[in-house]
Amino acid sequence: MRQKKVKLRKFDYFGVRNMKVMKVLCPACGEKAIIRTTNRKHRQFADLYCQCTDLECGMTFVLNVTFSHTLSPSAKDVNKMIDKLLPDNKQMALDLLKAPIA
């Protein structure tokens, strides 16, 4: 007999269908779980309140999600650094970028 599951909402609006989604599994039975609410405590830390889709299990639990480390730095950070340079240092950086490759 097939296990009864909670119906999942389909993500087929505004092009969200092809978006990568974090998959959450129930720690008790291993079935898929649904993120019901998110409580963002900080820009880099959140509590996810989840529910197992297996009706016989029915477990509800909280996941802590946190930022770990950067793999590739943001290009926006480089622009901020350039904006904070003194005018002489900006000119020197521009001259170095324009210099011919030897």
Short mmCIF file of C-alpha atoms in Angstrom, two decimals:
data_model
loop_
_atom_site.label_atom_id
_atom_site.label_comp_id
_atom_site.label_asym_id
_atom_site.label_seq_id
_atom_site.Cartn_x
_atom_site.Cartn_y
_atom_site.Cartn_z
CA MET A 1 0.00 0.00 0.00
CA ARG A 2 1.25 3.48 -0.89
CA GLN A 3 1.96 5.88 1.91
CA LYS A 4 -0.24 8.97 2.09
CA LYS A 5 1.65 12.23 1.68
CA VAL A 6 0.92 15.90 2.15
CA LYS A 7 0.31 17.63 -1.18
CA LEU A 8 3.16 19.87 -2.30
CA ARG A 9 2.52 23.18 -4.02
CA LYS A 10 3.75 23.27 -7.62
CA PHE A 11 6.32 25.92 -8.50
CA ASP A 12 5.18 26.77 -12.03
CA TYR A 13 4.53 30.50 -11.75
CA PHE A 14 6.86 33.34 -12.77
CA GLY A 15 9.47 30.90 -14.12
CA VAL A 16 10.12 29.41 -10.68
CA ARG A 17 9.61 25.90 -12.06
CA ASN A 18 13.26 25.56 -13.14
CA MET A 19 14.69 27.04 -9.95
CA LYS A 20 16.95 24.88 -7.79
CA VAL A 21 15.26 24.27 -4.46
CA MET A 22 16.80 23.09 -1.22
CA LYS A 23 15.57 19.55 -0.52
CA VAL A 24 14.79 18.80 3.10
CA LEU A 25 14.45 15.23 4.35
CA CYS A 26 12.75 14.11 7.54
CA PRO A 27 15.38 13.06 10.11
CA ALA A 28 13.05 10.34 11.46
CA CYS A 29 11.84 8.51 8.33
CA GLY A 30 13.89 9.99 5.46
CA GLU A 31 10.87 11.15 3.42
CA LYS A 32 10.65 14.61 1.86
CA ALA A 33 9.76 17.47 4.17
CA ILE A 34 8.14 20.84 3.49
CA ILE A 35 9.53 24.13 4.78
CA ARG A 36 6.47 25.77 6.36
CA THR A 37 7.98 28.99 7.72
CA THR A 38 11.33 30.72 7.84
CA ASN A 39 12.44 32.78 10.81
CA ARG A 40 15.40 34.88 9.68
CA LYS A 41 17.45 35.78 12.75
CA HIS A 42 20.28 37.48 10.86
CA ARG A 43 21.31 38.02 7.25
CA GLN A 44 23.40 34.85 7.47
CA PHE A 45 21.31 32.71 9.84
CA ALA A 46 17.73 31.39 9.75
CA ASP A 47 15.50 28.80 11.41
CA LEU A 48 13.42 26.71 8.98
CA TYR A 49 10.27 25.15 10.45
CA CYS A 50 9.61 21.93 8.52
CA GLN A 51 6.96 19.19 8.31
CA CYS A 52 7.37 15.62 7.05
CA THR A 53 5.17 14.79 4.03
CA ASP A 54 4.55 11.23 5.27
CA LEU A 55 1.24 11.45 7.14
CA GLU A 56 2.05 8.37 9.22
CA CYS A 57 5.24 10.05 10.46
CA GLY A 58 3.96 13.63 10.72
CA MET A 59 7.13 14.89 12.39
CA THR A 60 7.66 18.64 12.63
CA PHE A 61 11.17 19.96 13.22
CA VAL A 62 13.41 23.02 12.98
CA LEU A 63 16.53 23.26 10.80
CA ASN A 64 19.21 25.88 11.44
CA VAL A 65 20.63 27.28 8.20
CA THR A 66 23.78 29.37 8.35
CA PHE A 67 26.34 30.89 5.98
CA SER A 68 29.63 28.98 6.04
CA HIS A 69 32.19 30.51 3.67
CA THR A 70 32.67 32.12 0.25
CA LEU A 71 33.71 30.08 -2.79
CA SER A 72 33.82 32.97 -5.25
CA PRO A 73 33.81 36.60 -4.07
CA SER A 74 31.12 39.00 -5.19
CA ALA A 75 31.96 41.45 -7.98
CA LYS A 76 30.03 44.09 -6.03
CA ASP A 77 32.69 44.01 -3.28
CA VAL A 78 35.39 44.98 -5.82
CA ASN A 79 33.36 48.02 -6.90
CA LYS A 80 32.99 49.11 -3.28
CA MET A 81 36.76 48.85 -2.77
CA ILE A 82 37.46 50.96 -5.86
CA ASP A 83 34.99 53.62 -4.73
CA LYS A 84 36.78 53.91 -1.38
CA LEU A 85 40.24 54.45 -2.93
CA LEU A 86 41.87 57.86 -2.78
CA PRO A 87 41.87 59.72 -6.14
CA ASP A 88 45.65 59.17 -6.62
CA ASN A 89 45.29 55.43 -5.98
CA LYS A 90 42.30 55.23 -8.36
CA GLN A 91 44.38 56.85 -11.09
CA MET A 92 47.29 54.48 -10.43
CA ALA A 93 44.95 51.45 -10.67
CA LEU A 94 43.49 52.81 -13.92
CA ASP A 95 47.00 53.33 -15.36
CA LEU A 96 47.97 49.76 -14.45
CA LEU A 97 44.87 48.41 -16.17
CA LYS A 98 45.55 50.46 -19.32
CA ALA A 99 49.24 49.50 -19.49
CA PRO A 100 50.18 47.21 -22.40
CA ILE A 101 50.93 43.59 -21.55
CA ALA A 102 54.67 42.91 -21.84
#
